[in-house]
Coordinates of C-alpha atoms in Angstrom, one line a residue:
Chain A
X1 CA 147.0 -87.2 -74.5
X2 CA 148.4 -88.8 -71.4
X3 CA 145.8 -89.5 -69.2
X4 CA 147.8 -88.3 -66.0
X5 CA 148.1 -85.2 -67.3
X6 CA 145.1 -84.1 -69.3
X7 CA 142.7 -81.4 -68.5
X8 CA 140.8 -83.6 -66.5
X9 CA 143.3 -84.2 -64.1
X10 CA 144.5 -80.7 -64.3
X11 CA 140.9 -79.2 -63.7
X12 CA 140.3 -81.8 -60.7
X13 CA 143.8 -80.3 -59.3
X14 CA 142.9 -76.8 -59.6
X15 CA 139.8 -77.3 -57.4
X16 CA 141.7 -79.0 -54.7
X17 CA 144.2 -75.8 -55.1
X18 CA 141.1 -73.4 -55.1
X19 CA 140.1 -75.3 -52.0
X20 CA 143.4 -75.3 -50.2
X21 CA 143.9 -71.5 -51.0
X22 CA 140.6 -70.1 -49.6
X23 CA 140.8 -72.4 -46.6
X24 CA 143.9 -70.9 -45.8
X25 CA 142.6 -67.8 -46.4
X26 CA 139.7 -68.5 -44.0
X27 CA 142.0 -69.0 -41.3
X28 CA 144.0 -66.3 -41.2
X29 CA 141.5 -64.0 -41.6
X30 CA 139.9 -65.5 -38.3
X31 CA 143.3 -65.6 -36.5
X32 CA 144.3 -61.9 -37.9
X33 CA 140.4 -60.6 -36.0
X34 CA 141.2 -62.5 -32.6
X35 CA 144.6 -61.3 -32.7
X36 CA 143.3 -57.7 -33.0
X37 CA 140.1 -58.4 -30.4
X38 CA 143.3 -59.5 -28.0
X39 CA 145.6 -56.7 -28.5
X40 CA 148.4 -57.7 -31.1
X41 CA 149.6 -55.2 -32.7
X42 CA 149.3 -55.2 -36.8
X43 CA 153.1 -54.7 -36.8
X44 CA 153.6 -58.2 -34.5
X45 CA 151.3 -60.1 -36.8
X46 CA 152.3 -57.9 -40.4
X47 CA 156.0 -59.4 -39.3
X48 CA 155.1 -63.3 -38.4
X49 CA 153.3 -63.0 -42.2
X50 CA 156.6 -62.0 -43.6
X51 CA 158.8 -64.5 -42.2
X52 CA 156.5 -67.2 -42.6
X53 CA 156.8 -66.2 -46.3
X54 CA 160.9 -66.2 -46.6
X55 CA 161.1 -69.6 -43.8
X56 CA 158.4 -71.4 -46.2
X57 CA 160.1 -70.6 -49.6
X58 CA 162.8 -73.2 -49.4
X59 CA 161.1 -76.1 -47.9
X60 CA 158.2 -75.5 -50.7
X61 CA 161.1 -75.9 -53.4
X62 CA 162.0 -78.9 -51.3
X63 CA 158.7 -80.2 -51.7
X64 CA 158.4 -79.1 -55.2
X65 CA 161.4 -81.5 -55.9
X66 CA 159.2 -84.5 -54.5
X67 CA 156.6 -84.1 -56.7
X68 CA 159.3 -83.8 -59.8
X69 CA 160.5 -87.2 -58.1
X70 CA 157.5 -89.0 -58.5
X71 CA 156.2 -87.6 -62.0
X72 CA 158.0 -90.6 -63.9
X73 CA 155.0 -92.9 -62.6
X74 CA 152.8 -90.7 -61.7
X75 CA 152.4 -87.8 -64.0
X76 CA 153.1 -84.5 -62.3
X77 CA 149.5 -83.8 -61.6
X78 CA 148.4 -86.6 -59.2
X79 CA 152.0 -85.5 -56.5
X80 CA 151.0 -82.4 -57.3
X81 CA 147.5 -82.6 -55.6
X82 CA 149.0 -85.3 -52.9
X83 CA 151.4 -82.9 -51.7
X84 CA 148.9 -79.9 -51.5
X85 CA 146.5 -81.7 -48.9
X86 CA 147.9 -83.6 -46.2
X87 CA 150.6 -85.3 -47.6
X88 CA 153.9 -85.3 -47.4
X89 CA 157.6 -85.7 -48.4
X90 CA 158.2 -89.8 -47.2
X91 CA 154.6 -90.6 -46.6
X92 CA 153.2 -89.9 -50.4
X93 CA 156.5 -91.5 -51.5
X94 CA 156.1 -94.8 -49.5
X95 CA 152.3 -94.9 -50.5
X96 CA 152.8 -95.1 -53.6
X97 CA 155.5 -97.4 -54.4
X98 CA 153.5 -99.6 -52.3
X99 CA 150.3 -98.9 -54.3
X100 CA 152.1 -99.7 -57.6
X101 CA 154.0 -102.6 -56.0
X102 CA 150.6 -103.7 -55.4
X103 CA 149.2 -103.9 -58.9
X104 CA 152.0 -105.9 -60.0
X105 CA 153.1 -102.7 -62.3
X106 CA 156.6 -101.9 -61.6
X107 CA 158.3 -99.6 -59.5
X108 CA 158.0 -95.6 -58.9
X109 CA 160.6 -94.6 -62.0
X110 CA 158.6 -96.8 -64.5
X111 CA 155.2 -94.7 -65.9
X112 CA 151.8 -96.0 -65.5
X113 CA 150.1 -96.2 -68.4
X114 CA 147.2 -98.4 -66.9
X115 CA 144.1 -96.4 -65.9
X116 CA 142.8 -98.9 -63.2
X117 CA 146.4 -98.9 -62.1
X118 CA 146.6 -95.5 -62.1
X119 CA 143.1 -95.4 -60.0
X120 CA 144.4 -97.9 -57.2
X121 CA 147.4 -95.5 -56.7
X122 CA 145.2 -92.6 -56.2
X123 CA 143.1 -94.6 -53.8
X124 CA 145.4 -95.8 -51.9
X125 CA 147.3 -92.1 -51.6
X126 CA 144.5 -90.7 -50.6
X127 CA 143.4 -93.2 -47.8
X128 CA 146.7 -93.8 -46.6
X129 CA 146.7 -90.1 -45.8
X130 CA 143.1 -89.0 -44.6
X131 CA 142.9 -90.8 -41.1
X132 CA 144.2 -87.0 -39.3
X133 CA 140.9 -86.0 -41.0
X134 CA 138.7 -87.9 -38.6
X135 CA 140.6 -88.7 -35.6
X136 CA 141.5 -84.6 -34.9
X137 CA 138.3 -83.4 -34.7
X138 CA 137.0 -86.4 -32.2
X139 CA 140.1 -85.8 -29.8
X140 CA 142.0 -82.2 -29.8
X141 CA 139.4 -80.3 -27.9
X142 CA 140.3 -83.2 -25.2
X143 CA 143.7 -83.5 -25.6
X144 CA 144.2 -79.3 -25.2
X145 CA 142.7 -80.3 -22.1
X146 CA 145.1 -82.2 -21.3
X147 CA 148.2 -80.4 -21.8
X148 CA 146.7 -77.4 -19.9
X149 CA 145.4 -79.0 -17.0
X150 CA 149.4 -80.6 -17.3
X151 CA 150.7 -76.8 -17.3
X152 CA 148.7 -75.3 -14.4
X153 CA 149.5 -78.4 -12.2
X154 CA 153.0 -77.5 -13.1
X155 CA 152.4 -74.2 -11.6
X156 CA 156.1 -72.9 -11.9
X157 CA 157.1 -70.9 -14.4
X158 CA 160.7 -72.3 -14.8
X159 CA 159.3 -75.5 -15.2
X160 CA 156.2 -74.7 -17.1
X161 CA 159.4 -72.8 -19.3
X162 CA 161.5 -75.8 -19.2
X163 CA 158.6 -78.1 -20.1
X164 CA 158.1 -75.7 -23.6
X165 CA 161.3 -75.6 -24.3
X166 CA 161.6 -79.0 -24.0
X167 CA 158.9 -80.4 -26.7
X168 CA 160.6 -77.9 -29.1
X169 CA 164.0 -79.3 -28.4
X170 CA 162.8 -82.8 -28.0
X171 CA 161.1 -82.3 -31.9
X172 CA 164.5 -80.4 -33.4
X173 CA 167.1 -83.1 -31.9
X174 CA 165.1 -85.5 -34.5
X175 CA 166.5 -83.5 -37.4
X176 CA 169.7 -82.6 -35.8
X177 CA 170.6 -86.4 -35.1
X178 CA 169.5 -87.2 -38.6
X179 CA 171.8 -84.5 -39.8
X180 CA 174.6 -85.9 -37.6
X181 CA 174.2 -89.8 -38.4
X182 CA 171.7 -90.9 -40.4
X183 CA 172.0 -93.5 -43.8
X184 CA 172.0 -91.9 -47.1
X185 CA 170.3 -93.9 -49.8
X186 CA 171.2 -95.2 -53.1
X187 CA 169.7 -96.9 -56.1
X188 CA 170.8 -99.8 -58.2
X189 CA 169.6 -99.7 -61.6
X190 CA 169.3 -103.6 -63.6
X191 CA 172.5 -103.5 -64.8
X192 CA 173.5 -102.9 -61.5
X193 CA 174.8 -99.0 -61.7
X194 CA 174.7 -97.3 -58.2
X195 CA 173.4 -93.7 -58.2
X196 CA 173.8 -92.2 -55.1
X197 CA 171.7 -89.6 -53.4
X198 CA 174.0 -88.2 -51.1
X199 CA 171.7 -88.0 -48.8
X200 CA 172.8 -89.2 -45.6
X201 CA 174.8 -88.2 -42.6
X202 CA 178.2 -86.6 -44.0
X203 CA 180.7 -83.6 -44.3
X204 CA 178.2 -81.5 -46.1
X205 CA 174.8 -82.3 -43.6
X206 CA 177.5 -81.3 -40.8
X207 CA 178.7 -78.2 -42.4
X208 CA 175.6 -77.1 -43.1
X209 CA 174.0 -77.9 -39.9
X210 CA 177.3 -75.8 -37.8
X211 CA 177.1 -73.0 -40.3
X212 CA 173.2 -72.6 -40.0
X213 CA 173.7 -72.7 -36.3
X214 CA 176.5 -70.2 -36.7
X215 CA 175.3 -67.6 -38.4
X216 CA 171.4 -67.1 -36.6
X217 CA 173.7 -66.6 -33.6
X218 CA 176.1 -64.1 -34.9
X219 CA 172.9 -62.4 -36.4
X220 CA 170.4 -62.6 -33.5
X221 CA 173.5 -61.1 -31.1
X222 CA 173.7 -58.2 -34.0
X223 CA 170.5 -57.5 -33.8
X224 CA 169.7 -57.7 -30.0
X225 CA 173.1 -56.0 -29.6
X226 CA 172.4 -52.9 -32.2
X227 CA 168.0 -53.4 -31.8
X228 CA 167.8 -54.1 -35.4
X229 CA 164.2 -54.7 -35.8
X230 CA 163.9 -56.0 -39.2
X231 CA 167.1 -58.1 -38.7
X232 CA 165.0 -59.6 -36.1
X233 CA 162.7 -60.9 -38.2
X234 CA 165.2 -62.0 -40.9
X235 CA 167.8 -63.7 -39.4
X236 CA 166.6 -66.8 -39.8
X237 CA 166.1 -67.1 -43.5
X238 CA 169.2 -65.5 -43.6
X239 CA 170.9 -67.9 -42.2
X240 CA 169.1 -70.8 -43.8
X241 CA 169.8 -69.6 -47.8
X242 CA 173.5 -68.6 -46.3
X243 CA 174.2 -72.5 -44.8
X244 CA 172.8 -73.8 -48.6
X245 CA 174.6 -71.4 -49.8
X246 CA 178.4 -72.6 -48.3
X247 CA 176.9 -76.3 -49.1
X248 CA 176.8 -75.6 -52.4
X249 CA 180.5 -73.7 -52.1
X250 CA 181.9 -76.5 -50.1
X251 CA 180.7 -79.0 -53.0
X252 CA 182.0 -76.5 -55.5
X253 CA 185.5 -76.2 -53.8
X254 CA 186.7 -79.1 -52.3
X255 CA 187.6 -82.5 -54.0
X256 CA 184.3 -84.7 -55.0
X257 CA 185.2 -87.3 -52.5
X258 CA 185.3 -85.2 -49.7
X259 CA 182.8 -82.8 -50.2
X260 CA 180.0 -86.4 -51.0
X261 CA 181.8 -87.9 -47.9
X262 CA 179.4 -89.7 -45.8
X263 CA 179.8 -91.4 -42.4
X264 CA 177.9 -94.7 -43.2
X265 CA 177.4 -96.4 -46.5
X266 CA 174.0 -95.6 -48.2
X267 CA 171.5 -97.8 -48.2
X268 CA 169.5 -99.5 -51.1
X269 CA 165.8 -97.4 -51.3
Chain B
X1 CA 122.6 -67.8 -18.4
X2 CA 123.7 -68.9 -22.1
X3 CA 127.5 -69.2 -21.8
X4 CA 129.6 -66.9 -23.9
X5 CA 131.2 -69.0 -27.0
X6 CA 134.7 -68.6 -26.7
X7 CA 137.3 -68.1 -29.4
X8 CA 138.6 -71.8 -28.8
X9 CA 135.0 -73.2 -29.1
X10 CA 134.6 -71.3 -32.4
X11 CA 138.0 -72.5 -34.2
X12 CA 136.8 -76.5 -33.0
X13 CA 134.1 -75.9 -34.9
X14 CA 135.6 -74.3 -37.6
X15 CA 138.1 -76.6 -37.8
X16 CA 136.1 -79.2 -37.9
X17 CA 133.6 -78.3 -40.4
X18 CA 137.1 -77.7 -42.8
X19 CA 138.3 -80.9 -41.7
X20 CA 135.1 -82.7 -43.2
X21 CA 135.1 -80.7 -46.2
X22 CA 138.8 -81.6 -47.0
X23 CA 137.9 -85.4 -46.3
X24 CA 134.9 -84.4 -49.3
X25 CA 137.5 -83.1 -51.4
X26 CA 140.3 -85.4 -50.9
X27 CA 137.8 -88.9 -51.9
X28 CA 136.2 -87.0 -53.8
X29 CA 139.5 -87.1 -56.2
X30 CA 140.2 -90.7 -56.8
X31 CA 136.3 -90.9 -57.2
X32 CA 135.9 -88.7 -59.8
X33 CA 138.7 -90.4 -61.4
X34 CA 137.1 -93.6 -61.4
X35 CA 133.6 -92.0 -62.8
X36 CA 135.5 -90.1 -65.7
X37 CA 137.2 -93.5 -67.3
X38 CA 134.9 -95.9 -65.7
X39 CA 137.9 -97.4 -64.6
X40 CA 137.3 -99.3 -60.7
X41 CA 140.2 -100.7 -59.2
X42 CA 139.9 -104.2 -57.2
X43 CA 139.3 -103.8 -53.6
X44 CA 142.1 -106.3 -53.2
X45 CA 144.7 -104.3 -55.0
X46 CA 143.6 -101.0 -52.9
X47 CA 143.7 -103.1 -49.6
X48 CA 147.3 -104.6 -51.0
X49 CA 148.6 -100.9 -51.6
X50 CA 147.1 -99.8 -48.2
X51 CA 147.7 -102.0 -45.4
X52 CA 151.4 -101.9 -45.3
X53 CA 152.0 -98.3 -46.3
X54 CA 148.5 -97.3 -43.4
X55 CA 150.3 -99.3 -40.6
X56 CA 153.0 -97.1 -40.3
X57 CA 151.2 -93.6 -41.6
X58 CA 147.6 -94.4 -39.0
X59 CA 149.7 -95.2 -35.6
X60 CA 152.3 -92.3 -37.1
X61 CA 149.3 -89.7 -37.7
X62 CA 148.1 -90.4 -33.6
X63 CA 151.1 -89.9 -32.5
X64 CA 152.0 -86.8 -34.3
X65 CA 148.3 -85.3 -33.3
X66 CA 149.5 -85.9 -29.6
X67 CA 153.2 -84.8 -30.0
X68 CA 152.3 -81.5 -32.1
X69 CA 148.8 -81.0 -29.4
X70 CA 151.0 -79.0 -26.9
X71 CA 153.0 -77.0 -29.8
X72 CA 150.8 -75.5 -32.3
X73 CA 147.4 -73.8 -31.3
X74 CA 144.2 -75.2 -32.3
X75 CA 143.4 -73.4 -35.7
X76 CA 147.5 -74.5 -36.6
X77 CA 146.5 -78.1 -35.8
X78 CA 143.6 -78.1 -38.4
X79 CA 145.4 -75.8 -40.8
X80 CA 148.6 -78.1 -40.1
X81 CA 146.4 -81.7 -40.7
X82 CA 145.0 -80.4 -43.6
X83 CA 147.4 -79.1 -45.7
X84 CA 150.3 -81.4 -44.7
X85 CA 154.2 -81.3 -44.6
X86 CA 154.1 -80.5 -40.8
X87 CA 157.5 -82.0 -39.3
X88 CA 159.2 -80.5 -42.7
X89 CA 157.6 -76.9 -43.2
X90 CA 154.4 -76.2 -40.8
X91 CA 155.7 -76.8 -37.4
X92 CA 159.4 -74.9 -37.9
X93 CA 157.6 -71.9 -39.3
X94 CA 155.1 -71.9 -36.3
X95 CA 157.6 -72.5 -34.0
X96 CA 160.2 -69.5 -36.0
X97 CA 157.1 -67.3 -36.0
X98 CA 156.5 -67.6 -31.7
X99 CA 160.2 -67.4 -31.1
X100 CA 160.4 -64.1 -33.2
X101 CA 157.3 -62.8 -31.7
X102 CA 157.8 -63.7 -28.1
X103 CA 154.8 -65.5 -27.3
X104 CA 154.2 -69.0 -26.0
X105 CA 152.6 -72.1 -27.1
X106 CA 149.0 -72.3 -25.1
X107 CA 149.1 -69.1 -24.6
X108 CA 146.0 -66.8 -26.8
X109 CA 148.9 -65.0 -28.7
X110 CA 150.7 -68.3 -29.4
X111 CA 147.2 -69.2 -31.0
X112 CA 147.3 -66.1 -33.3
X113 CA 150.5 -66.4 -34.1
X114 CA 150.6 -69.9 -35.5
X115 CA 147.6 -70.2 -37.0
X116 CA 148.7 -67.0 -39.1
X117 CA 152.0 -68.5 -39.7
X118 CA 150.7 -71.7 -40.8
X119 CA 148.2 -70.2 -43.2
X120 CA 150.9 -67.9 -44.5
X121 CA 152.8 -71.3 -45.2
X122 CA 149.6 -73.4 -46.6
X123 CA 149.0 -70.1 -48.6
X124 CA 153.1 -69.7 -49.8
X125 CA 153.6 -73.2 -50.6
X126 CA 150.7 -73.9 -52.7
X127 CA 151.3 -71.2 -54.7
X128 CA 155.1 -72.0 -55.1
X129 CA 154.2 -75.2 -55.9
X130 CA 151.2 -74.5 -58.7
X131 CA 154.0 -71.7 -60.3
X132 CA 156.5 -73.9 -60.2
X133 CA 154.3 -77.2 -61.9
X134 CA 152.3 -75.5 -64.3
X135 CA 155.1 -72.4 -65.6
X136 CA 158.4 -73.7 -65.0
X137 CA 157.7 -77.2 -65.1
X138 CA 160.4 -78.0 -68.1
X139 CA 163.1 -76.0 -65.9
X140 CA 162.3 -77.7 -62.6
X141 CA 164.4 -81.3 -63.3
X142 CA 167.4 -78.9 -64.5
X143 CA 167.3 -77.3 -61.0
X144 CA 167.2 -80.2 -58.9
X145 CA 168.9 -82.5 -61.1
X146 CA 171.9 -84.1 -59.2
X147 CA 174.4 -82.2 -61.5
X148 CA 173.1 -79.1 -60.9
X149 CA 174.9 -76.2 -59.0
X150 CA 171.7 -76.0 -56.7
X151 CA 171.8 -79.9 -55.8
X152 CA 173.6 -79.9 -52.8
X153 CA 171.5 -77.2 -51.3
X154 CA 168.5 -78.8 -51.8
X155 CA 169.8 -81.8 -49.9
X156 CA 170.8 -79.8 -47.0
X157 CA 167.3 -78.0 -46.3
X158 CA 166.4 -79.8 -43.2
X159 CA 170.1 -79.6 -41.6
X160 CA 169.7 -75.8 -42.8
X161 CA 166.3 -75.1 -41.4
X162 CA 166.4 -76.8 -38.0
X163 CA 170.1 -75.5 -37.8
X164 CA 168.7 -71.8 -37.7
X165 CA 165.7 -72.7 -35.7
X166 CA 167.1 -74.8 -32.8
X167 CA 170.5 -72.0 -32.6
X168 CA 168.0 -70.2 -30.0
X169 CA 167.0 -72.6 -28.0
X170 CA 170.7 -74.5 -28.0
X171 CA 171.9 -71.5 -26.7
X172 CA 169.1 -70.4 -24.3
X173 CA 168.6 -74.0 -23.2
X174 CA 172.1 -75.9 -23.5
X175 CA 171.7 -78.0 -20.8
X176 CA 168.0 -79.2 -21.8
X177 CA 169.5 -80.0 -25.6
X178 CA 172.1 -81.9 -25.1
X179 CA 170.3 -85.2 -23.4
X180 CA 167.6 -85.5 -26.5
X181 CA 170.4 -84.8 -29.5
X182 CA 173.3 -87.3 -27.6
X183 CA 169.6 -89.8 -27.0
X184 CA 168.3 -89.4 -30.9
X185 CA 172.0 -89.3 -32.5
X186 CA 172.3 -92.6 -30.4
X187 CA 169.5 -94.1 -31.8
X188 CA 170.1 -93.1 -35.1
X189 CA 173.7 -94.7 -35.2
X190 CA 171.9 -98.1 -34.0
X191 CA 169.1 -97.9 -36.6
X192 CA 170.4 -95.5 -39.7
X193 CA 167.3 -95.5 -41.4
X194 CA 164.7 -94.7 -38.7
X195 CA 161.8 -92.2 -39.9
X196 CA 161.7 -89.2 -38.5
X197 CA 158.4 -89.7 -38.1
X198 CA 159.1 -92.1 -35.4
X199 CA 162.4 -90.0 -34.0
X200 CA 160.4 -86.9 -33.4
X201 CA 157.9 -88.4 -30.4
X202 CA 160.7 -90.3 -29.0
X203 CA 162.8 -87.0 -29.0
X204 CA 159.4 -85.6 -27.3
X205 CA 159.0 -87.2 -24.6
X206 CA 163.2 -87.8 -23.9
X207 CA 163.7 -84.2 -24.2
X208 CA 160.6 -83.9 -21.3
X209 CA 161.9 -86.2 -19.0
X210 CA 165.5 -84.7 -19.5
X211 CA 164.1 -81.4 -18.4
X212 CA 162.1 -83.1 -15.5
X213 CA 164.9 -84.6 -14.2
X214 CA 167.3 -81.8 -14.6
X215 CA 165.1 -79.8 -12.4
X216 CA 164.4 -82.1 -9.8
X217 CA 168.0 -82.1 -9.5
X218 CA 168.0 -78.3 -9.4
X219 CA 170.0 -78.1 -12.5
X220 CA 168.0 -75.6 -14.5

């Protein structure tokens, strides 16, 4: 049997699952008592439990498709485990094509079949990722600190306000510029076929991005408009499935070339 | 008099003692590997593998800890560190989950709120991903192959996602959005290929002195 996915590895990943699930656990069972010692209301925090559900499912399929990605090389079991602690979507990538580049043993489509190789990857996964593990304990009580002695000193509420709104801007421009003009990427096999992964910048990431914007307006208006409680709570996976959704009409509808339009030429990963 | 242990001294500690525990489990991995096959890889090959790959994802993991400090409570930070895909999954659904509820970041109910959001996520996407690789596994490359009529939807998550999540505060804060996204979409055009990794402090800290100086103006 395929030593990346035998019931070694598949026992090692179920512990690190067992682990990840009743860690999780542990936390929101904390956070669910101090919420009720402070006066939230079971309804407030019954309805963040929800939507965290329906905003988490398509991102988790997102994520699910990165560990499909790397399986070639890796075996499903070892991205698997990767992208259930700490990692994630560019970082496990990056760490290990480097890792196999390392060994001398190919590139990430081509499957390891060397143990040692195999090992070095899962070293150099792991460490790449663990540093967070060390350094947040040492500084966040300090850094907390920090950012409220920042917010009293700001004293006014506008621009205490202003400030919040800010950082959450400040962090969802990243993805919106991205959306607006980032570089796809392509690959070039040896005999020098291009696949592309119409990834980048283009007709569709635009689309997508106006429609998304679109609709949580339209459906947050509704539902402050009519006081449609559970709409609410909804309208925001709502109008995340409904933008995929008219991505995947627009690709089905229009002419290949327009609907894979891109504004810049795709780079080489 | 002994002084009364708070509910933010209790989640350091908690936090911490998971944090330790997940470094066990995560070494523990490789290590066990190694024992199992007696298989031990050259310290030169790890270091090869590491350095290049570690000088982008250490300086990027201090940053992030600072950027993501004033947005998600303590218990989300560990939760967050721990379980990963923050910029991607974590952090939105936090942020979603305080915007829904009406509560702020640093506030005790913005604690609550995003540590249960977070966990709900950990708890969700583990579980999506262990059905997904261990049932469905010979479905999952028909789903998100490139010729599949999913494809393009999968490629358009993040544009969907922050999309639905930043139509609130575009509209509530129009004048504070537009310096960071004309800034970042600047940036981008220059260098195509930046990580978002890097893109999200910058936007961070732009987006802060935007709002500073609009209000010193007496814009906002």
């Amino acid at each position: 049997m395929d030593f990346r996915e035998d019931s070694f590895m598949l026992i090692l990943a179920l512990a690190v699952i067992a682990f990840v699930l009743v860690q999780s656990a542990a936390f929101l069972l904390k956070a669910w008592k101090q919420g009720k010692r402070i006066g939230l209301s079971s309804a407030t925090m019954k309805n963040t439990v929800i939507q965290s559900v329906l905003f988490t499912i398509t991102p988790a399929l997102a994520i699910v498709a990165t560990v499909i990605a790397l399986a070639p090389a890796l075996g499903i079991i070892l991205p698997w485990i990767r992208l259930s602690v700490i990692g994630n979507i560019s970082q496990e990538t990056a760490a290990a094509t480097a890792a196999i580049e390392a060994t001398g043993a190919g590139g990430i489509t081509v499957p390891i079949t060397d143990k040692t190789t195999f090992a070095t990857v899962m070293w150099v996964m792991t460490l790449a990722s663990s540093l967070p593990l060390i350094v947040l304990p040492l500084t966040l009580k300090r850094l907390q600190r920090g950012v409220k002695k920042a917010v009293s000193k700001a004293a006014n509420p506008v621009l205490t306000d202003a400030l919040a709104a800010a950082a959450f801007i400040g962090l969802i421009a990243a993805f919106i510029a991205k959306a607006l003009a980032g570089v796809g990427t392509c690959a070039v096999d040896a005999d020098g076929v291009i696949t592309y992964n119409y990834d980048g910048a283009g007709l569709l990431s635009v689309a997508t991005l106006i429609s998304s914007v679109v609709i949580m307006l339209i459906l947050s208006k509704i539902a402050e408009k009519h006081n449609v409680n559970w709409l609410k709570n909804f309208a925001m996976p709502i109008s995340m499935f409904a933008a995929m959704g008219i991505a995947i009409l627009l690709t089905q509808l229009l002419p290949e070339s327009i609907a894979h339009f891109e504004f810049r030429p795709p780079v080489v990963s | 008099m002994k002084k009364e242990r708070t509910y933010n001294d209790s989640i350091h500690a908690f936090g911490s003692v998971w944090s330790a525990l997940v470094l066990l489990v995560l070494l523990s991995t490789p290590l066990l590997f190694c024992i199992r096959y007696d298989v031990w890889p050259s310290l030169s090959d790890v270091w090869n593998g590491l350095w290049p790959v570690a000088l982008i994802t250490y300086p990027t993991a201090v940053v992030e800890i600072v950027a993501y400090t004033p947005l998600l409570g303590s218990g989300g930070m560990y939760l967050s560190f721990t379980t990963g895909n923050i910029s991607n999954l974590k952090l939105p659904c936090a942020l979603a989950a305080m915007d829904t509820a009406g509560v702020k970041s640093n506030s005790e109910e913005g604690e609550v709120i995003t540590t249960i959001a977070v966990a709900t996520s950990a708890l969700v996407t583990t579980m999506i991903m262990a059905v997904f690789v261990l049932a469905l596994r010979p479905f999952i490359p028909r789903l998100t192959d490139p010729s599949s009529i999913l494809s393009p939807a999968f490629k358009q998550v993040m544009p969907a996602l922050f999309g639905a999540l930043g139509a609130s505060y575009f509209s509530k804060h129009w004048k504070i959005s537009i310096v960071p996204i004309a800034v970042l979409t600047l940036i981008v055009v220059i260098s195509g290929s930046i990580g978002t990794g890097v893109l999200i402090p910058i936007g961070v800290v732009v987006s802060i002195l935007g709002a500073l100086l609009f209000y010193k103006l007496k814009w906002i």
